[in-house]
CSV table of C-alpha atoms in Angstrom, one decimal:
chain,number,residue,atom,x,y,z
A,1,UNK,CA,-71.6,-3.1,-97.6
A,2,UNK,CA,-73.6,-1.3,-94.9
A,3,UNK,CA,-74.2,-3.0,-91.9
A,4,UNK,CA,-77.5,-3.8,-90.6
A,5,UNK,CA,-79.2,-4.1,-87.2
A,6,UNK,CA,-82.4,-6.5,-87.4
A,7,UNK,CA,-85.2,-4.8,-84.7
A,8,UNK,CA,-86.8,-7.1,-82.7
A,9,UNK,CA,-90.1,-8.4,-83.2
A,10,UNK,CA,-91.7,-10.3,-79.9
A,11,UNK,CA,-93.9,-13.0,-82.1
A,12,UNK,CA,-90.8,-14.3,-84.0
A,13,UNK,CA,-89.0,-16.9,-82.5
A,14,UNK,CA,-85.8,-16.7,-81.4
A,15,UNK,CA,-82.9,-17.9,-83.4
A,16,UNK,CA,-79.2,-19.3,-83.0
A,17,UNK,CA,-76.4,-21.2,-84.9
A,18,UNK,CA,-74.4,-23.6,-83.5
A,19,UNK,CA,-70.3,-23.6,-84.3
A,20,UNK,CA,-68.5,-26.8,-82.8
A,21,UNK,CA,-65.1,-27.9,-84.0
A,22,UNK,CA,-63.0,-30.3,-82.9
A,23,UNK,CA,-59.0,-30.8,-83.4
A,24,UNK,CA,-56.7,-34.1,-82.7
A,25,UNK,CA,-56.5,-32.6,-79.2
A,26,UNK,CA,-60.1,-32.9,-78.5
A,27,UNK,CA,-59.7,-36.7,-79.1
A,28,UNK,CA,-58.3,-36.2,-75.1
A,29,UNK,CA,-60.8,-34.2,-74.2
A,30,UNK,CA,-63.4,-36.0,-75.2
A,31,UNK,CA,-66.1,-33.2,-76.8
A,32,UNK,CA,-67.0,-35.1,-80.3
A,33,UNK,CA,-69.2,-32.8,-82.9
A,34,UNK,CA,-71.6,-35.1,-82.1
A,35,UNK,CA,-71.5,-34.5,-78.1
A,36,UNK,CA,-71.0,-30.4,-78.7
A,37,UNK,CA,-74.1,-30.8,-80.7
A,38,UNK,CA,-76.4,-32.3,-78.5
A,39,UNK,CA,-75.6,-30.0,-75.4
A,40,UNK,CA,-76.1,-27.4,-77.4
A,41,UNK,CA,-79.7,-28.3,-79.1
A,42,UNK,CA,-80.7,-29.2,-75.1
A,43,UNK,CA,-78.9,-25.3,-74.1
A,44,UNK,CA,-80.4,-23.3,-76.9
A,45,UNK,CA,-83.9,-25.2,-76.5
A,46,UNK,CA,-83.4,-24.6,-72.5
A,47,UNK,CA,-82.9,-21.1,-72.9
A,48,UNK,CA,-85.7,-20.6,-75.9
A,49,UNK,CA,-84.2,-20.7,-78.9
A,50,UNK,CA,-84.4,-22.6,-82.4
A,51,UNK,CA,-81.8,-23.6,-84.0
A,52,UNK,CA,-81.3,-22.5,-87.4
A,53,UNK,CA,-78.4,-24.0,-88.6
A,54,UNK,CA,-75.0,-26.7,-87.1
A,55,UNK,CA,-71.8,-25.5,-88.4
A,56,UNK,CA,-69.3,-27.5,-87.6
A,57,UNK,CA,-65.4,-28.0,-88.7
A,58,UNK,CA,-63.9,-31.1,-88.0
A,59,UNK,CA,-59.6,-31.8,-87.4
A,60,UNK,CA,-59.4,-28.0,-87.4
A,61,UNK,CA,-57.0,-26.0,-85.9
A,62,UNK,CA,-58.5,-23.2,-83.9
A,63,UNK,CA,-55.2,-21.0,-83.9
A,64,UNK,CA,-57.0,-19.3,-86.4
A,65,UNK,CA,-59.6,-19.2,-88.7
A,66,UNK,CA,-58.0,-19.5,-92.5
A,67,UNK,CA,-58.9,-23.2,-92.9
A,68,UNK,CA,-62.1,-23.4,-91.0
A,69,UNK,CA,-65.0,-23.7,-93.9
A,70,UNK,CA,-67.7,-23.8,-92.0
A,71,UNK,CA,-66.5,-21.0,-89.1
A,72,UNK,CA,-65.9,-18.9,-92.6
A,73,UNK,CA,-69.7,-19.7,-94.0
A,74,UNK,CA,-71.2,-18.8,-90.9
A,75,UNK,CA,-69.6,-15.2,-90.2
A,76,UNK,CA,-70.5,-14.9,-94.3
A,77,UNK,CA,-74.1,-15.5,-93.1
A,78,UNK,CA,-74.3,-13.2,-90.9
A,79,UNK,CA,-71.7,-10.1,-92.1
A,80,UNK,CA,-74.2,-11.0,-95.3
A,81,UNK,CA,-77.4,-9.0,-93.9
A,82,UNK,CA,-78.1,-11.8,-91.5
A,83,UNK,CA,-80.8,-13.0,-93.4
A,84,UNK,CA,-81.4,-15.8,-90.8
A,85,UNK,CA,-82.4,-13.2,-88.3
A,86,UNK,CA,-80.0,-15.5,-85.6
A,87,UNK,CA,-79.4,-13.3,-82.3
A,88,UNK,CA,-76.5,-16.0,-81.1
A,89,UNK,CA,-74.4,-18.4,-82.0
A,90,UNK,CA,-73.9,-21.2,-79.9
A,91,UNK,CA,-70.5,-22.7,-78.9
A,92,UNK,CA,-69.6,-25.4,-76.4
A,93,UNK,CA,-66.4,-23.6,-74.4
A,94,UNK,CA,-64.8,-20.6,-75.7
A,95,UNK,CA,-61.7,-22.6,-77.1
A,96,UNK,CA,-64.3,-24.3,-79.6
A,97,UNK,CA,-65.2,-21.0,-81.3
A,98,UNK,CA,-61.4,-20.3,-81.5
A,99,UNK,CA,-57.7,-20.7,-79.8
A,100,UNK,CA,-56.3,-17.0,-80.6
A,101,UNK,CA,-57.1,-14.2,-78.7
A,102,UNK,CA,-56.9,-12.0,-81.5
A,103,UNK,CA,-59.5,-13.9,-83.9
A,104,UNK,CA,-61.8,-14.3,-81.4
A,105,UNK,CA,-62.6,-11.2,-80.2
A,106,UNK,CA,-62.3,-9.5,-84.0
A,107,UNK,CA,-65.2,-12.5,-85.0
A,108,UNK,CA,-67.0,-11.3,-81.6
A,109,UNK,CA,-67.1,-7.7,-82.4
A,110,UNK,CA,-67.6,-8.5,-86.1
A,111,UNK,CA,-70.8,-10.4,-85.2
A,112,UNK,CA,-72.0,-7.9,-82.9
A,113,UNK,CA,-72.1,-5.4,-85.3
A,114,UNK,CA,-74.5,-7.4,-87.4
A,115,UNK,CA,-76.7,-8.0,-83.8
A,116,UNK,CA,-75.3,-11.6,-83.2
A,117,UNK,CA,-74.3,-12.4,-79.5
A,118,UNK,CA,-71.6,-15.2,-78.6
A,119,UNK,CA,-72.9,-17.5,-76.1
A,120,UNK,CA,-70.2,-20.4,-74.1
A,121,UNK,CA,-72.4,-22.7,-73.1
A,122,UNK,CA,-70.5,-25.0,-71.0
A,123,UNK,CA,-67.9,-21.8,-70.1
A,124,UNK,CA,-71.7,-20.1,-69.1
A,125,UNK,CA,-70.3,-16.9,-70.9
A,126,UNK,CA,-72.7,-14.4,-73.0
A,127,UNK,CA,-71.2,-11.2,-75.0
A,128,UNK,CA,-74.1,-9.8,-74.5
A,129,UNK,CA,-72.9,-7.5,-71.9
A,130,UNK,CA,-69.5,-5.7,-71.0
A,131,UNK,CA,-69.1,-8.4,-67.8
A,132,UNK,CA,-69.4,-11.1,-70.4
A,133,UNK,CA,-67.1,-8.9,-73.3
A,134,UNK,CA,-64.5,-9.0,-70.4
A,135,UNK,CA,-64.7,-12.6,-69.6
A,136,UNK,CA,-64.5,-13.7,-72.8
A,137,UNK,CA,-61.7,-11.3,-74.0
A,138,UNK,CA,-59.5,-13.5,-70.5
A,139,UNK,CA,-61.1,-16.5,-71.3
A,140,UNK,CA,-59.8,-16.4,-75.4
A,141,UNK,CA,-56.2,-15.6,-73.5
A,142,UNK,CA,-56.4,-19.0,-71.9
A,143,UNK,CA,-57.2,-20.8,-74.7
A,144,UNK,CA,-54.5,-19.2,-76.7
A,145,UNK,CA,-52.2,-20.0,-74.1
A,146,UNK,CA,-53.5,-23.9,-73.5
A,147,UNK,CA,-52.7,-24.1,-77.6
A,148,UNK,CA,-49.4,-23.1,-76.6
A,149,UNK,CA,-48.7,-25.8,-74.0
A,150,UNK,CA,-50.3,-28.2,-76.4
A,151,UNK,CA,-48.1,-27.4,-79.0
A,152,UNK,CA,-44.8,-27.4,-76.5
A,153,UNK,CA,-46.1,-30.8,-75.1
A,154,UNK,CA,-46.4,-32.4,-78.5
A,155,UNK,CA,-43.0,-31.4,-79.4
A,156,UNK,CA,-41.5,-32.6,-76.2
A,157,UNK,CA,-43.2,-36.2,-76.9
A,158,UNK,CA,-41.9,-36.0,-80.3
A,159,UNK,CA,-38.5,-34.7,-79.7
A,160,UNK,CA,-38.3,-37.6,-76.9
A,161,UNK,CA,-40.2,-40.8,-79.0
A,162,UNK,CA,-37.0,-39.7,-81.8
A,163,UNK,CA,-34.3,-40.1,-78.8
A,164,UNK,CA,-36.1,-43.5,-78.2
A,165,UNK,CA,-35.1,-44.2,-81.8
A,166,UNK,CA,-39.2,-44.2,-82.5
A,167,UNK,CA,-40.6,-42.8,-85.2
A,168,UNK,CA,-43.2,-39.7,-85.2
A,169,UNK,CA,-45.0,-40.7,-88.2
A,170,UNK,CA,-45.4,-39.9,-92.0
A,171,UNK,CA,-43.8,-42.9,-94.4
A,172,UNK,CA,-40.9,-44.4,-93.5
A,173,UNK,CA,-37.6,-43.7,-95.0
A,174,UNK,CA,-36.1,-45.3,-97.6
A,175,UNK,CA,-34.4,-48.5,-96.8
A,176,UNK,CA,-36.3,-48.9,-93.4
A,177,UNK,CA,-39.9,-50.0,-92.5
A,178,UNK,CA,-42.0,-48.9,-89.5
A,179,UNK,CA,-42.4,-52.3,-87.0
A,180,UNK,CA,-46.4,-51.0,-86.2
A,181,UNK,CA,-45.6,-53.4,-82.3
A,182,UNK,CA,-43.2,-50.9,-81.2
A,183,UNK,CA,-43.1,-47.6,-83.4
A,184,UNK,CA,-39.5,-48.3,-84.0
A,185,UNK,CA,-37.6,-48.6,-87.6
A,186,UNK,CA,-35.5,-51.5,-88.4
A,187,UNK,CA,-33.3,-51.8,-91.2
């Protein structure tokens, strides 16, 4: 499939899709769909552009993108001729759009072959320029690395509420229930 480049016309209006995502780990952080949704209508509005369409995927990973529906139907959209004619898509921070290096900046080049720019809101980062290319290929590092700490961190509590004799979760074993005061199984 041959890839196309829209040209710009001035009297069209500028277009943008908005990706948020949230995991169980943005529970802490506090960014709902809802929240990433809404700073992103004000950004995109602020900077002149209408919003074509929200894509969001909720309790998804963003280690990579196999299991993200709505991430996959919005690079199909645009690898598909872009008939949208969007020159971004919107993100909150840079970890929204993914949390490995690798993914993102293969979706960043992949969308920038079809014309479409990533733009970080909140992280105030733009691929539209090599500066921006470079900031995001660091800033995609340090989310990949913050899911690693995440991941070691959950372990750690886990590994230590099992020492505690508490239990991580799932149903309980046979011949034991779960007392829901204290997270610990009695006989």
């Amino acid at each position: 499939m041959a890839k196309t480049k829209k040209t710009k016309d001035s009297t069209r209006p500028k277009l943008c899709y908005i990706y948020t995502r949230v995991s169980t780990v943005m529970q802490v952080d506090g960014y709902s769909l809802e929240a990433q949704e809404t700073y992103l209508r004000r950004e995109a509005e602020h900077k002149g552009y209408q919003v074509v369409k929200v894509f969001s995927d909720q309790g998804k990973s963003g280690k990579n993108t196999v299991e993200r529906d709505a991430f996959n139907e919005m690079i199909s959209r645009i690898t598909n001729g872009n008939q949208d004619n969007v020159e971004y898509v919107y993100v909150y921070k840079i970890s929204r759009f993914g949390r490995n290096a690798a993914d993102i900046m293969s979706n960043v080049q992949l969308m920038e072959d079809y014309g479409v720019k990533l733009y970080a809101a909140s992280d105030n980062i733009d691929s539209a320029g090599g500066a921006g290319k470079l900031i995001i290929s660091i800033m995609a590092a340090v989310a990949e690395g913050d899911r690693e700490t995440i991941m070691e961190q959950t372990m750690s509590g886990r590994i230590q509420k099992a020492r505690k004799g508490e239990w991580n979760g799932g149903q309980s074993p046979f011949g034991y229930k779960l007392n829901r005061n204290t997270s610990v199984l009695e006989i």
